[in-house]
Structure formats: C-alpha cells, structure tokens
Amino acid sequence: MTKFIQKMSKLVLGPAIRVLMLALLLAGFGVGAALAQTRGYVTNGGDNTVSVIDTATNSVIATVPVGINPSGVAVTPNGAFVYVANMGAGTVSVISATTNTVVATVPVGLLPTGIAITPSGALAYVTNLGSSSNISVIDTATNTVVATIPLAAPPLLLAITPNGAFAYVTHATFSNTVTVINTATNTVVANVLLPVDGTISAAVTPNGAFVYVTGFSIFGGFSGVAVIDTATNTLVTTVPLPAGSFPGGVAITPNGAFAYVV
C-alpha cells in the first residue's frame, strides 16, 4: 500500500509537498473511526478491513473486508449503515450495521479520503484528494453519485453543520483555506483564509455556531486550532499549541464545552 501511495503522489502532488502529504496519509491522522450506538468502526488501511468494536466490552466483534486502503468512515444517523472511503480503490463501501457485510460499492473519484453524512442521512459527501480535486455526493437511498463539486484545491476532510446546510472542507498542504459548500445547491459559497500552511480536520459545534479547524505550519507560521464563525465565515480566534505540534483530528463534546485535538 505504501508503494501505491508513493506512485499516486508522483502523479497528483507537487514535489515540495509530497513528503508531508504522504506522512499524513500513512499516519491516518485520526479520521478512520466512527461511532454508532454501541458499536465503533475503525478503518484498517494495512489489511483493507474495518474493525467493529463493541463499546460495552471494548472488544472486536467483527472484521469486515472492504476496498483498498480504507480511510474515512461515517455512520448514518439511524445507525443502519456505515460508509467507508477506500482511498486506494476510488470507491466507497457501504456496510450493513446489522449483518456487518458490504451491501454496496460506489465508485467515486481519485483517492477518496474523508466522508461525512448529512444529519438527515440522505446524502454522503466524499472528498477526492487526487488530481480530480472534487467532492462526490452520494444519494444514500440509491447509493449512486448524484453530484460532483469541483474545488480549487484537492480536499482532505470535511464536516457538515448540524442543520445540514453547509459542509466545511479542509485542504492540507494544498491551501491555507477552508472551503464552504452549500449542500442545497452543492456549490462553493465561501473560502475562509486561515494563518496556516495547511488545514487538516474540522469539527462543528453542536449549536452550529463555530467550526474548529486544525492547522499546521511548515514555514514558521501558526500551528494549532482556528475557530470560524459560521454566521459570517470569518476567523474569530486561534488556539496555539506547543511548539513542534502537528495537530490532526479534532472532536467536540456533545455539550459543546470542549474540543479535543490529537
């Protein structure tokens, strides 16, 4: 799998960012886990599987074969299905949470990495990190791609607001911006500039008021968390992390009181 990513990186990445981007992809940066009721789903890029964990006993109760190098994972709000982005296959595997088997495979773009599902459960948004630089929108009722959203830079991960109206997309080393997509029209409505060299992960507060974005610097700038006001799509504050930090995943507690950053 490492050889595959190295080969693809030569095709889709510039030489100045290749090493850093490969490190991010191989490390996983905390995107391959999702929770549904009493089950946890973890993507295993090394053996092309998803581990199903019983959160009551903290034990693996099933291992589900999926596509090559699974990365992002998301669970439908009703807990019935698990959507897995297979970065090495250019597909999304749909797992039944009842049978722990793949019930559909959806072709998307090159190097699908992140995935998020709207609160209604109707649509799944998939970031395609490869040279296509777009987002695939999957209708979960039919498991078909119903829209493709072109972006100015290859997307990495994304988070959807609690009301389902907007998706916030990060771009890693390709851009110091977060792209805002209107999910009603599937169009880009804003690009929020941040004082970083790359953006990794995003999480929206439960009230939908703010987006917390992890950002890093490779040229001596800011590394930490940037906070975006969703009402104005502007940067309102930054939270610096200790020197040498390389923040990746971010998650916010259900009451909105705290954000946890890896």
GROMACS .gro file of C-alpha atoms in nm:
model
  262
    1MET     CA    1   0.000   0.000   0.000
    2THR     CA    2   0.291   0.235   0.071
    3LYS     CA    3   0.420   0.177  -0.284
    4PHE     CA    4   0.073   0.258  -0.423
    5ILE     CA    5   0.052   0.590  -0.237
    6GLN     CA    6   0.406   0.682  -0.342
    7LYS     CA    7   0.318   0.613  -0.705
    8MET     CA    8  -0.002   0.815  -0.690
    9SER     CA    9   0.169   1.102  -0.512
   10LYS     CA   10   0.407   1.146  -0.806
   11LEU     CA   11   0.105   1.189  -1.031
   12VAL     CA   12  -0.107   1.422  -0.822
   13LEU     CA   13   0.124   1.605  -0.580
   14GLY     CA   14   0.395   1.864  -0.629
   15PRO     CA   15   0.747   1.776  -0.509
   16ALA     CA   16   0.751   2.040  -0.234
   17ILE     CA   17   0.453   1.888  -0.055
   18ARG     CA   18   0.487   1.519  -0.145
   19VAL     CA   19   0.674   1.401   0.164
   20LEU     CA   20   0.447   1.582   0.409
   21MET     CA   21   0.130   1.465   0.236
   22LEU     CA   22   0.246   1.104   0.233
   23ALA     CA   23   0.323   1.123   0.605
   24LEU     CA   24  -0.031   1.245   0.670
   25LEU     CA   25  -0.190   0.973   0.460
   26LEU     CA   26   0.013   0.692   0.609
   27ALA     CA   27  -0.034   0.813   0.966
   28GLY     CA   28  -0.412   0.824   0.927
   29PHE     CA   29  -0.438   1.148   1.133
   30GLY     CA   30  -0.731   1.020   1.335
   31VAL     CA   31  -1.001   1.013   1.069
   32GLY     CA   32  -1.071   0.641   1.048
   33ALA     CA   33  -1.315   0.590   1.335
   34ALA     CA   34  -1.688   0.640   1.380
   35LEU     CA   35  -1.944   0.553   1.646
   36ALA     CA   36  -2.295   0.414   1.605
   37GLN     CA   37  -2.494   0.347   1.921
   38THR     CA   38  -2.293   0.071   2.093
   39ARG     CA   39  -2.059  -0.002   1.805
   40GLY     CA   40  -1.734   0.160   1.699
   41TYR     CA   41  -1.600   0.128   1.343
   42VAL     CA   42  -1.227   0.160   1.275
   43THR     CA   43  -1.065   0.152   0.930
   44ASN     CA   44  -0.751  -0.061   0.893
   45GLY     CA   45  -0.554   0.064   0.594
   46GLY     CA   46  -0.291  -0.207   0.628
   47ASP     CA   47  -0.521  -0.503   0.564
   48ASN     CA   48  -0.816  -0.339   0.387
   49THR     CA   49  -1.071  -0.408   0.659
   50VAL     CA   50  -1.297  -0.235   0.909
   51SER     CA   51  -1.294  -0.349   1.272
   52VAL     CA   52  -1.628  -0.346   1.454
   53ILE     CA   53  -1.589  -0.281   1.827
   54ASP     CA   54  -1.849  -0.346   2.094
   55THR     CA   55  -1.815  -0.032   2.307
   56ALA     CA   56  -1.973  -0.203   2.609
   57THR     CA   57  -1.696  -0.463   2.627
   58ASN     CA   58  -1.426  -0.286   2.424
   59SER     CA   59  -1.373  -0.597   2.215
   60VAL     CA   60  -1.364  -0.656   1.838
   61ILE     CA   61  -1.676  -0.848   1.740
   62ALA     CA   62  -1.635  -0.847   1.360
   63THR     CA   63  -1.385  -0.769   1.086
   64VAL     CA   64  -1.532  -0.655   0.754
   65PRO     CA   65  -1.329  -0.672   0.428
   66VAL     CA   66  -1.368  -0.351   0.225
   67GLY     CA   67  -1.170  -0.179  -0.054
   68ILE     CA   68  -0.801  -0.097  -0.081
   69ASN     CA   69  -0.665   0.126   0.195
   70PRO     CA   70  -0.986   0.236   0.374
   71SER     CA   71  -0.955   0.582   0.525
   72GLY     CA   72  -1.255   0.793   0.627
   73VAL     CA   73  -1.565   0.636   0.780
   74ALA     CA   74  -1.910   0.770   0.869
   75VAL     CA   75  -2.229   0.617   1.010
   76THR     CA   76  -2.580   0.710   0.900
   77PRO     CA   77  -2.778   0.892   1.172
   78ASN     CA   78  -3.013   0.594   1.217
   79GLY     CA   79  -2.713   0.364   1.270
   80ALA     CA   80  -2.818   0.130   0.988
   81PHE     CA   81  -2.522   0.173   0.752
   82VAL     CA   82  -2.153   0.256   0.762
   83TYR     CA   83  -1.988   0.437   0.469
   84VAL     CA   84  -1.614   0.381   0.417
   85ALA     CA   85  -1.391   0.575   0.176
   86ASN     CA   86  -1.142   0.337   0.013
   87MET     CA   87  -0.851   0.564  -0.073
   88GLY     CA   88  -0.664   0.308  -0.284
   89ALA     CA   89  -0.967   0.186  -0.476
   90GLY     CA   90  -1.152   0.505  -0.564
   91THR     CA   91  -1.468   0.365  -0.410
   92VAL     CA   92  -1.695   0.385  -0.107
   93SER     CA   93  -1.801   0.063   0.065
   94VAL     CA   94  -2.145   0.057   0.229
   95ILE     CA   95  -2.162  -0.177   0.529
   96SER     CA   96  -2.486  -0.301   0.684
   97ALA     CA   97  -2.455  -0.248   1.059
   98THR     CA   98  -2.695  -0.539   1.110
   99THR     CA   99  -2.500  -0.804   0.920
  100ASN     CA  100  -2.151  -0.645   0.914
  101THR     CA  101  -2.125  -0.712   0.542
  102VAL     CA  102  -2.069  -0.484   0.243
  103VAL     CA  103  -2.403  -0.431   0.068
  104ALA     CA  104  -2.291  -0.179  -0.196
  105THR     CA  105  -1.977  -0.037  -0.354
  106VAL     CA  106  -1.994   0.313  -0.501
  107PRO     CA  107  -1.729   0.440  -0.749
  108VAL     CA  108  -1.621   0.796  -0.666
  109GLY     CA  109  -1.308   1.000  -0.752
  110LEU     CA  110  -0.933   0.953  -0.722
  111LEU     CA  111  -0.800   0.896  -0.368
  112PRO     CA  112  -1.122   0.936  -0.163
  113THR     CA  113  -1.012   1.023   0.188
  114GLY     CA  114  -1.280   1.184   0.403
  115ILE     CA  115  -1.652   1.122   0.427
  116ALA     CA  116  -1.942   1.287   0.610
  117ILE     CA  117  -2.316   1.222   0.608
  118THR     CA  118  -2.587   1.487   0.637
  119PRO     CA  119  -2.795   1.485   0.957
  120SER     CA  120  -3.098   1.367   0.758
  121GLY     CA  121  -2.897   1.069   0.637
  122ALA     CA  122  -2.993   1.142   0.277
  123LEU     CA  123  -2.652   1.232   0.138
  124ALA     CA  124  -2.289   1.132   0.190
  125TYR     CA  125  -2.012   1.375   0.092
  126VAL     CA  126  -1.675   1.226  -0.007
  127THR     CA  127  -1.351   1.421  -0.053
  128ASN     CA  128  -1.141   1.309  -0.350
  129LEU     CA  129  -0.783   1.405  -0.273
  130GLY     CA  130  -0.643   1.305  -0.615
  131SER     CA  131  -0.595   1.514  -0.925
  132SER     CA  132  -0.972   1.535  -0.976
  133SER     CA  133  -0.989   1.778  -0.681
  134ASN     CA  134  -1.358   1.740  -0.617
  135ILE     CA  135  -1.626   1.609  -0.384
  136SER     CA  136  -1.862   1.326  -0.473
  137VAL     CA  137  -2.216   1.347  -0.336
  138ILE     CA  138  -2.382   1.008  -0.282
  139ASP     CA  139  -2.756   0.955  -0.253
  140THR     CA  140  -2.777   0.702   0.031
  141ALA     CA  141  -3.117   0.576  -0.084
  142THR     CA  142  -2.979   0.456  -0.417
  143ASN     CA  143  -2.604   0.453  -0.338
  144THR     CA  144  -2.526   0.644  -0.655
  145VAL     CA  145  -2.327   0.965  -0.710
  146VAL     CA  146  -2.579   1.242  -0.779
  147ALA     CA  147  -2.341   1.540  -0.792
  148THR     CA  148  -1.972   1.624  -0.825
  149ILE     CA  149  -1.844   1.951  -0.677
  150PRO     CA  150  -1.522   2.090  -0.832
  151LEU     CA  151  -1.279   2.263  -0.596
  152ALA     CA  152  -0.978   2.489  -0.646
  153ALA     CA  153  -0.752   2.260  -0.440
  154PRO     CA  154  -0.763   1.889  -0.353
  155PRO     CA  155  -0.986   1.834  -0.048
  156LEU     CA  156  -0.879   1.629   0.253
  157LEU     CA  157  -1.156   1.608   0.515
  158LEU     CA  158  -1.490   1.774   0.583
  159ALA     CA  159  -1.755   1.840   0.847
  160ILE     CA  160  -2.124   1.916   0.799
  161THR     CA  161  -2.320   2.161   1.013
  162PRO     CA  162  -2.591   2.018   1.243
  163ASN     CA  163  -2.867   2.166   1.028
  164GLY     CA  164  -2.716   2.001   0.719
  165ALA     CA  165  -2.695   2.332   0.531
  166PHE     CA  166  -2.319   2.362   0.486
  167ALA     CA  167  -2.006   2.149   0.458
  168TYR     CA  168  -1.665   2.278   0.566
  169VAL     CA  169  -1.375   2.128   0.371
  170THR     CA  170  -1.004   2.122   0.459
  171HIS     CA  171  -0.718   2.105   0.211
  172ALA     CA  172  -0.399   2.000   0.397
  173THR     CA  173  -0.081   2.131   0.234
  174PHE     CA  174  -0.255   2.240  -0.082
  175SER     CA  175  -0.419   2.551   0.060
  176ASN     CA  176  -0.445   2.773   0.367
  177THR     CA  177  -0.821   2.788   0.327
  178VAL     CA  178  -1.135   2.610   0.436
  179THR     CA  179  -1.393   2.581   0.159
  180VAL     CA  180  -1.761   2.626   0.247
  181ILE     CA  181  -2.018   2.434   0.040
  182ASN     CA  182  -2.391   2.498   0.032
  183THR     CA  183  -2.543   2.150   0.040
  184ALA     CA  184  -2.874   2.267  -0.108
  185THR     CA  185  -2.705   2.378  -0.431
  186ASN     CA  186  -2.378   2.180  -0.399
  187THR     CA  187  -2.180   2.491  -0.482
  188VAL     CA  188  -1.888   2.670  -0.314
  189VAL     CA  189  -2.014   2.979  -0.132
  190ALA     CA  190  -1.703   3.089   0.059
  191ASN     CA  191  -1.333   3.032   0.112
  192VAL     CA  192  -1.209   3.116   0.461
  193LEU     CA  193  -0.841   3.217   0.477
  194LEU     CA  194  -0.651   3.096   0.784
  195PRO     CA  195  -0.299   3.187   0.911
  196VAL     CA  196  -0.163   2.836   0.845
  197ASP     CA  197   0.017   2.648   0.571
  198GLY     CA  198  -0.233   2.363   0.568
  199THR     CA  199  -0.565   2.260   0.719
  200ILE     CA  200  -0.633   1.904   0.831
  201SER     CA  201  -0.953   1.833   1.024
  202ALA     CA  202  -1.273   2.022   1.102
  203ALA     CA  203  -1.549   1.984   1.361
  204VAL     CA  204  -1.866   2.189   1.407
  205THR     CA  205  -2.003   2.279   1.749
  206PRO     CA  206  -2.340   2.116   1.831
  207ASN     CA  207  -2.518   2.452   1.804
  208GLY     CA  208  -2.368   2.506   1.459
  209ALA     CA  209  -2.215   2.841   1.555
  210PHE     CA  210  -1.846   2.761   1.514
  211VAL     CA  211  -1.612   2.535   1.321
  212TYR     CA  212  -1.287   2.423   1.483
  213VAL     CA  213  -1.010   2.357   1.230
  214THR     CA  214  -0.669   2.207   1.297
  215GLY     CA  215  -0.391   2.379   1.106
  216PHE     CA  216  -0.016   2.347   1.085
  217SER     CA  217   0.286   2.535   0.958
  218ILE     CA  218   0.593   2.415   0.775
  219PHE     CA  219   0.727   2.765   0.712
  220GLY     CA  220   0.731   2.904   1.065
  221GLY     CA  221   0.370   3.017   1.094
  222PHE     CA  222   0.086   2.915   1.322
  223SER     CA  223   0.018   2.558   1.437
  224GLY     CA  224  -0.294   2.496   1.640
  225VAL     CA  225  -0.670   2.536   1.609
  226ALA     CA  226  -0.852   2.806   1.416
  227VAL     CA  227  -1.212   2.892   1.504
  228ILE     CA  228  -1.451   3.002   1.227
  229ASP     CA  229  -1.781   3.184   1.286
  230THR     CA  230  -2.037   3.008   1.064
  231ALA     CA  231  -2.265   3.313   1.053
  232THR     CA  232  -2.001   3.523   0.878
  233ASN     CA  233  -1.749   3.259   0.764
  234THR     CA  234  -1.468   3.455   0.920
  235LEU     CA  235  -1.183   3.364   1.154
  236VAL     CA  236  -1.269   3.471   1.509
  237THR     CA  237  -0.979   3.332   1.711
  238THR     CA  238  -0.688   3.089   1.714
  239VAL     CA  239  -0.571   2.849   1.983
  240PRO     CA  240  -0.194   2.793   1.961
  241LEU     CA  241  -0.047   2.458   2.054
  242PRO     CA  242   0.306   2.396   2.189
  243ALA     CA  243   0.598   2.442   1.952
  244GLY     CA  244   0.652   2.140   1.733
  245SER     CA  245   0.287   2.032   1.749
  246PHE     CA  246   0.130   1.888   1.437
  247PRO     CA  247  -0.245   1.887   1.512
  248GLY     CA  248  -0.459   1.634   1.326
  249GLY     CA  249  -0.807   1.519   1.425
  250VAL     CA  250  -1.045   1.732   1.630
  251ALA     CA  251  -1.369   1.638   1.806
  252ILE     CA  252  -1.614   1.844   2.014
  253THR     CA  253  -1.808   1.715   2.315
  254PRO     CA  254  -2.188   1.684   2.273
  255ASN     CA  255  -2.250   1.977   2.508
  256GLY     CA  256  -2.008   2.193   2.308
  257ALA     CA  257  -1.794   2.275   2.610
  258PHE     CA  258  -1.464   2.125   2.497
  259ALA     CA  259  -1.270   2.040   2.182
  260TYR     CA  260  -1.018   1.756   2.185
  261VAL     CA  261  -0.725   1.766   1.941
  262VAL     CA  262  -0.477   1.494   1.854
   0.00000   0.00000   0.00000
